[in-house]
XYZ file of N, CA and C in Angstrom:
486
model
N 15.846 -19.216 16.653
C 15.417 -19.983 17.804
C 13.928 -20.326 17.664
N 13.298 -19.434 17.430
C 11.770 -19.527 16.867
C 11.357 -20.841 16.280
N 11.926 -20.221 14.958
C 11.694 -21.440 14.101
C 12.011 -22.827 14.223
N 13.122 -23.170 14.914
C 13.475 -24.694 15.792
C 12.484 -24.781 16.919
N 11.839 -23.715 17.659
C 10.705 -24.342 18.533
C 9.641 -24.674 17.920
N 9.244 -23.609 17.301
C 8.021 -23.860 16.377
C 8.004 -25.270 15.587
N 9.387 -26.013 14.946
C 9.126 -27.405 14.297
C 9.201 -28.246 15.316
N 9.494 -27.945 16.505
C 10.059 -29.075 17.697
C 8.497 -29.458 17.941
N 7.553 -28.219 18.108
C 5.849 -28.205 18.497
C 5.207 -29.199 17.387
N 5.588 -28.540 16.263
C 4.742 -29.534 15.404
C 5.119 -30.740 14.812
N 6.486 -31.162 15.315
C 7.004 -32.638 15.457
C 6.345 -33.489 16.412
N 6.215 -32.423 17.817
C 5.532 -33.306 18.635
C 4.108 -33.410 18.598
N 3.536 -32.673 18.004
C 1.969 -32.800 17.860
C 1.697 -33.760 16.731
N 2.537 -34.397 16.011
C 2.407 -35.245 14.934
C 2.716 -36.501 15.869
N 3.287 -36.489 16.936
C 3.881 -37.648 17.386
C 5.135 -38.244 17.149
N 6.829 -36.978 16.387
C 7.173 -37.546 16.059
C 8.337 -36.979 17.450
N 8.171 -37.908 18.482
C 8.846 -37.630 19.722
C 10.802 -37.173 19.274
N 11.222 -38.246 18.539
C 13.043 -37.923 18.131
C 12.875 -36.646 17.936
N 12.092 -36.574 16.679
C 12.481 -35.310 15.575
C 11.871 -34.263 16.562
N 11.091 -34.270 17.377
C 10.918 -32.956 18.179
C 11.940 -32.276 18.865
N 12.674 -33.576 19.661
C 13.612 -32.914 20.775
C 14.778 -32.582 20.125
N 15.252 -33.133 18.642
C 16.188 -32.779 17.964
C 16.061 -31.073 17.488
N 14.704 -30.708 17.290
C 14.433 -29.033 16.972
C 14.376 -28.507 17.937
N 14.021 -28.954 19.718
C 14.044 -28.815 20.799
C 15.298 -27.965 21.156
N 16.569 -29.022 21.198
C 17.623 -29.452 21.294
C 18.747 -27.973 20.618
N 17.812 -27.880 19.076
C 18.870 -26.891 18.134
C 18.776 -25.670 19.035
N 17.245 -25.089 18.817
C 16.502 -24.164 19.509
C 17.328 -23.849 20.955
N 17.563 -24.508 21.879
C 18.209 -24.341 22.822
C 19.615 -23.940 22.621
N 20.277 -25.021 21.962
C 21.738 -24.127 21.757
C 22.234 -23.189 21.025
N 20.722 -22.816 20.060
C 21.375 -21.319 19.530
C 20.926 -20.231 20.711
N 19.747 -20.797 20.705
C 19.650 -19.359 22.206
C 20.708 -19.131 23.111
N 21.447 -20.160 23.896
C 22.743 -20.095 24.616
C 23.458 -19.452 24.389
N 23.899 -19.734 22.866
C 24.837 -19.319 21.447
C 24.782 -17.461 21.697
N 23.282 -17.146 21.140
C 23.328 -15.712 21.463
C 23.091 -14.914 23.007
N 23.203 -15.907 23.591
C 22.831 -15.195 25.130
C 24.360 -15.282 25.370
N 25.941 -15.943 25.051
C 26.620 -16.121 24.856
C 27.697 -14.864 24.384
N 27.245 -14.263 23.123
C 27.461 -13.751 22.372
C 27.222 -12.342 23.048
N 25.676 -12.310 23.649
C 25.758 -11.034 24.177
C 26.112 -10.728 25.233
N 26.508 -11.574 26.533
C 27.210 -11.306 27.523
C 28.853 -11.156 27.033
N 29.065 -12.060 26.245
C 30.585 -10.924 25.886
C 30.802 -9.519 25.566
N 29.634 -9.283 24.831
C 29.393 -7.965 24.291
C 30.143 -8.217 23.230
N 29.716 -9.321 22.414
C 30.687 -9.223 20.588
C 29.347 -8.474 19.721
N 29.744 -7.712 19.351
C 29.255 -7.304 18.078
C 29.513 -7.165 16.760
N 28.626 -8.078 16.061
C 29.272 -8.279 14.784
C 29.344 -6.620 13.885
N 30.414 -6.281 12.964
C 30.220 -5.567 12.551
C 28.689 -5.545 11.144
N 28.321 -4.508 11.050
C 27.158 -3.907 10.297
C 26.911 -5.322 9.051
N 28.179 -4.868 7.863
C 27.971 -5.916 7.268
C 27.630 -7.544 7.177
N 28.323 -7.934 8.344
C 28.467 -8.999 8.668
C 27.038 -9.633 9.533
N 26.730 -8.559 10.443
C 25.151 -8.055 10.840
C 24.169 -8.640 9.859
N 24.046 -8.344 8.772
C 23.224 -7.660 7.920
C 22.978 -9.647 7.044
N 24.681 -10.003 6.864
C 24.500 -10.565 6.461
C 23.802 -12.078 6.899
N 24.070 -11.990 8.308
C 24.089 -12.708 9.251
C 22.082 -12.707 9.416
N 21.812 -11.742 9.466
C 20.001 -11.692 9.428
C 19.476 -11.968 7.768
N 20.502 -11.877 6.840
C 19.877 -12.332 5.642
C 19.862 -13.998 5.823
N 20.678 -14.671 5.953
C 20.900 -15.995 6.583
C 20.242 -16.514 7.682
N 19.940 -15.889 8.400
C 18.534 -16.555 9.053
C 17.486 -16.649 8.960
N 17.206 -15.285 7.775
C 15.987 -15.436 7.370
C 15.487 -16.236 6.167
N 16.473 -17.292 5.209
C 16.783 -18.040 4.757
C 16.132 -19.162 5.165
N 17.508 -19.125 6.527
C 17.010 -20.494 7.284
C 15.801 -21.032 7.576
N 15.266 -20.054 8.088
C 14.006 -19.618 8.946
C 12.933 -19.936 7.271
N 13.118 -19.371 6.383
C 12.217 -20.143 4.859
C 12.432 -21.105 5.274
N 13.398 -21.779 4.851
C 14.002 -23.752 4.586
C 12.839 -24.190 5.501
N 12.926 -23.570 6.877
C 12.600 -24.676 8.228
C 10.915 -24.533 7.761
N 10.554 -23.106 6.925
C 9.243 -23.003 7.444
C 8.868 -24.114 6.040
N 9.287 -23.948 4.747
C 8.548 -25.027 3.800
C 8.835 -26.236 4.071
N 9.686 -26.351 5.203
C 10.078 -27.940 5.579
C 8.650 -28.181 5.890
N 8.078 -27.331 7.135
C 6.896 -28.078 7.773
C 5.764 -27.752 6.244
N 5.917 -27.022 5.350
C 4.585 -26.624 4.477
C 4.460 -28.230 3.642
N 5.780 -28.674 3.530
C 5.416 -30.088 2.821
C 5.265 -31.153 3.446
N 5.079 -31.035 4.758
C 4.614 -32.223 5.524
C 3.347 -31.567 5.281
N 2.395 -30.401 5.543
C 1.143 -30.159 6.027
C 1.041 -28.735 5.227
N 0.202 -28.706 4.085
C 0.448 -27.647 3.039
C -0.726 -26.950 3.898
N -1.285 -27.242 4.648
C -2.083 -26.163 5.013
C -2.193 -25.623 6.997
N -0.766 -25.517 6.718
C -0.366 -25.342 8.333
C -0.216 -23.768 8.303
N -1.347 -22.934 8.937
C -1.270 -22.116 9.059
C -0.353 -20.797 9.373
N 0.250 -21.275 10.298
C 1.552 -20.270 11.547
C 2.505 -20.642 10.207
N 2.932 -21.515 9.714
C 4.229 -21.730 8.605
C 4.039 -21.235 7.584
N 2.415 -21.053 7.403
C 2.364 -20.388 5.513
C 2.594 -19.221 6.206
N 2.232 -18.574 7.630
C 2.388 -17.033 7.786
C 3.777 -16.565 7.888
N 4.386 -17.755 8.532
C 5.801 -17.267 8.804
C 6.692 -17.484 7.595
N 6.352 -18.147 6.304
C 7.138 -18.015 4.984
C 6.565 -16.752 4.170
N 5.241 -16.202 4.683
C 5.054 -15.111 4.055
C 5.816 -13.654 4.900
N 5.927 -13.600 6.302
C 7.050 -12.692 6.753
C 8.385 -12.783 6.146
N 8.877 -14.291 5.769
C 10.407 -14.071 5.204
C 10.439 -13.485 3.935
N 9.393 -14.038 3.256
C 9.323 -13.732 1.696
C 9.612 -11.706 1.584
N 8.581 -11.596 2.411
C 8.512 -9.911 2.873
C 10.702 -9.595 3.073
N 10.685 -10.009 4.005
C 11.913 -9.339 4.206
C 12.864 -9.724 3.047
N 12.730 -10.559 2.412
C 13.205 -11.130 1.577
C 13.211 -10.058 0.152
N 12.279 -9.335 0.363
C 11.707 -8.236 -0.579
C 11.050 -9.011 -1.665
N 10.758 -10.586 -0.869
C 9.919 -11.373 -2.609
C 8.166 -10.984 -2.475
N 7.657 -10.058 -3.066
C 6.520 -9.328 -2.379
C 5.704 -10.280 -3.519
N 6.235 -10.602 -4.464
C 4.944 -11.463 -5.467
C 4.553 -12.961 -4.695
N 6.024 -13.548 -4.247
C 6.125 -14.852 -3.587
C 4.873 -14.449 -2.560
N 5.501 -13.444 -1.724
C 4.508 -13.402 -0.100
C 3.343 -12.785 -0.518
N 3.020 -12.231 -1.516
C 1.082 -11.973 -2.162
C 0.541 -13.711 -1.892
N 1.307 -14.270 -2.763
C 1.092 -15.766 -3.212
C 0.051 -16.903 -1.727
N 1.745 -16.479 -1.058
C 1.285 -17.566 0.003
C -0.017 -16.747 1.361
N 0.156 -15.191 1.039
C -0.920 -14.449 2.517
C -2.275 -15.117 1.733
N -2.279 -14.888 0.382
C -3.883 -15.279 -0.808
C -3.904 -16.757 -0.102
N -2.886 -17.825 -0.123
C -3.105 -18.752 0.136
C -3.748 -19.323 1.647
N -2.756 -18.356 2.305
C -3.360 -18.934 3.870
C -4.607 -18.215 4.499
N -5.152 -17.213 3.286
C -6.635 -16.377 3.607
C -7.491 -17.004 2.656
N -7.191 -17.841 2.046
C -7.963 -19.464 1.291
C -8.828 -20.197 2.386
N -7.639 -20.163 2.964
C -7.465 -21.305 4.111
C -8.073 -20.780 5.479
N -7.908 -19.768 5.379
C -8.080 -19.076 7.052
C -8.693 -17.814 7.055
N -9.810 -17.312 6.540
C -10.324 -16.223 5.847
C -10.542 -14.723 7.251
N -10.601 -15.436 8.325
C -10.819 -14.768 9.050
C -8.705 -14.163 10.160
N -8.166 -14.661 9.460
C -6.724 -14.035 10.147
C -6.790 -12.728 9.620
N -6.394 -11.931 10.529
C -6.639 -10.603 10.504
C -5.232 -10.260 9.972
N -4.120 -10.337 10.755
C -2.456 -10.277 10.185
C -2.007 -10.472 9.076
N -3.128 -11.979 8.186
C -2.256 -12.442 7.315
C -3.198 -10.886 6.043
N -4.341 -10.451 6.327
C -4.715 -9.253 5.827
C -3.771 -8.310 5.767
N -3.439 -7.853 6.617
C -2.310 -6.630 6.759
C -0.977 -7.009 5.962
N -0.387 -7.870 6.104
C 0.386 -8.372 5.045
C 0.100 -8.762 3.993
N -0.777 -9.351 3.165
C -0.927 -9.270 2.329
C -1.097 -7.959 1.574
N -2.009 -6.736 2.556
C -2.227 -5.418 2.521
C -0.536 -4.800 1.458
N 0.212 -5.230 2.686
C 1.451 -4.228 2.502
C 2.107 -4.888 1.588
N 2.133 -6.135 1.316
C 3.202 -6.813 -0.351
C 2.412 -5.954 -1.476
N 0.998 -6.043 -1.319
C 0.277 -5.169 -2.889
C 0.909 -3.599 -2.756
N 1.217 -3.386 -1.619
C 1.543 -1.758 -1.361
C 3.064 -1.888 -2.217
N 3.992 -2.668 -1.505
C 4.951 -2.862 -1.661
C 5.203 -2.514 -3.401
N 3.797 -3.945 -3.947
C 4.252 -3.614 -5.109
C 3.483 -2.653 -5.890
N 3.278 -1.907 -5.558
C 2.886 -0.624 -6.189
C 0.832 -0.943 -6.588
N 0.510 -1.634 -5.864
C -0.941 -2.057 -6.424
C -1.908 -1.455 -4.693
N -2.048 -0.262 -5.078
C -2.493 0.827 -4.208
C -3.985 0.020 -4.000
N -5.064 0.296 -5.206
C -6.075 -0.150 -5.360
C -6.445 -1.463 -4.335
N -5.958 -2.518 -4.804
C -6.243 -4.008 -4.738
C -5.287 -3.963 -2.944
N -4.603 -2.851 -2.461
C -4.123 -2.832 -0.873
C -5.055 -2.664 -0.277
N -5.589 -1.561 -0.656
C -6.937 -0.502 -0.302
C -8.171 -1.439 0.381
N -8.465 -2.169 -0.524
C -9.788 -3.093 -0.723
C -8.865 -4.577 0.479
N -8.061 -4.912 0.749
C -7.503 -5.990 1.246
C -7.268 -5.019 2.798
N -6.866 -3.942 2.712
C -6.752 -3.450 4.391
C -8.466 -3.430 4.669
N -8.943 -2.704 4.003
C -10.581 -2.391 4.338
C -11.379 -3.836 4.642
N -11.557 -4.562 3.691
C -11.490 -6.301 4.252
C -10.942 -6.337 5.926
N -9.573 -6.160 5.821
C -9.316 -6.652 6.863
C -9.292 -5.997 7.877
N -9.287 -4.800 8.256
C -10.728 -3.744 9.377
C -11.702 -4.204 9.944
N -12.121 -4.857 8.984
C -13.992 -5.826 9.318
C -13.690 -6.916 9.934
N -13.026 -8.293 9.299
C -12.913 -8.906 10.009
C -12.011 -9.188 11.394
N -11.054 -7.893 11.174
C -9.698 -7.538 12.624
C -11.575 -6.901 13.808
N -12.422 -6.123 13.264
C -12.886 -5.717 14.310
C -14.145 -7.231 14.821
N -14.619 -7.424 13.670
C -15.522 -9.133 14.590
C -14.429 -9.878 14.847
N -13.263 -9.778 14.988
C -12.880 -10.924 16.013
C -12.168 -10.355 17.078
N -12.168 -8.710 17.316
C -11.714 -8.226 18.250
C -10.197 -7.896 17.833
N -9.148 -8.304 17.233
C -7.945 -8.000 17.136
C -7.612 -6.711 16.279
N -7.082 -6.150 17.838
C -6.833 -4.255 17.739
C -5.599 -4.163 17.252
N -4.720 -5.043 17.701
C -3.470 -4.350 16.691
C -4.156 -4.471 15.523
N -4.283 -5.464 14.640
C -4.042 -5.358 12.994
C -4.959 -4.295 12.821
N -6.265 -4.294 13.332
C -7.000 -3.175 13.147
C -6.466 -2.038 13.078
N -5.774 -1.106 13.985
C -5.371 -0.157 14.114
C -4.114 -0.056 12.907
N -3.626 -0.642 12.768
C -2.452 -0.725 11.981
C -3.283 -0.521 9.823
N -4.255 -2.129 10.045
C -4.641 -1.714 8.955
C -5.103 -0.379 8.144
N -5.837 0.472 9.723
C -6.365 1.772 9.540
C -5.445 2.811 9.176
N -4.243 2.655 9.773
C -3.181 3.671 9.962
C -2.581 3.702 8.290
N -2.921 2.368 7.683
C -2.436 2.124 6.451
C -3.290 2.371 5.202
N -4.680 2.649 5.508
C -5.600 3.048 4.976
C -5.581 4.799 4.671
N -5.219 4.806 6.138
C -5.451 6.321 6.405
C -3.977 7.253 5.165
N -2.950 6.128 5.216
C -2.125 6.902 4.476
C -1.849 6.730 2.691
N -2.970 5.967 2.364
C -3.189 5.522 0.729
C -4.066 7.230 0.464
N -3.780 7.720 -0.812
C -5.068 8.907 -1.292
C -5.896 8.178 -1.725
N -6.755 9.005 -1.481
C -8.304 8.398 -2.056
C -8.660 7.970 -3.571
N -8.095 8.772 -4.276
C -8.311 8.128 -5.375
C -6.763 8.174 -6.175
N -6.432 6.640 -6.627
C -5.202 6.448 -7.476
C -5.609 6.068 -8.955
């Protein structure tokens, strides 16, 4: 649902009135869809679960490099293809694009912490270390306490020397 609002926003901030209300439009009837779903009380079984969130998080890529090739430097979309990449377990892909949108946006505190945790992910303790600590400094000059706290919590659990 997200991701159909989120392109419906930046359809309409481009001016492209159709193509907005058409992501508008999706966005709405999947929400129904699962508000639907959960007043029956269907629950998909586990597998089907599982598979069902691998497939959206798919989707949810497609929709987000849809908007990256209209506007390669659209912030919220490079962040939100670097969350899928993550779940995706593509931790080299989502290094790629957090480096990219902290190119671009040096002061996002989040896209720090993620980037933090793909180097963790992939076993590059060091180069996490130095990217949470980075991003401590700039999470505390711009005030944002979650990532702060989080980055710390992630600091706090690396040893000191690897």
């Amino acid at each position: 649902v997200m991701a159909f609002s989120n392109l419906s926003i930046f359809h309409m901030k481009k001016g492209l009135i159709t193509e907005a209300e058409h992501y508008r439009d999706r966005a709405t009837a999947l929400g129904f869809k699962t508000a639907a779903r959960a007043a029956k009380g269907q629950t998909p079984p586990v597998e089907s679960e599982n598979e069902a969130r691998l497939q959206d998080v798919r989707r949810r890529e497609k929709v987000f490099r849809e908007v990256l090739r209209l506007d390669t430097g659209d912030i919220p979309a490079l962040f939100g293809l670097g969350q899928c990449q993550i779940q995706l377990r593509e931790f080299g892909a989502a290094r790629q694009t957090f480096e990219s949108l902290l190119k671009l946006d040096p002061q996002y505190s989040a896209a720090h912490l993620e980037l933090g945790r793909c180097l963790l992910a992939s076993g590059d303790r060091d180069a996490a270390r130095s990217v949470f600590k980075n991003g401590v400094e700039v999470s505390k000059k711009r005030g944002d306490l979650m990532p702060m706290k989080q980055m710390a919590t992630e600091l706090a659990k690396l040893p000191q020397n690897t």
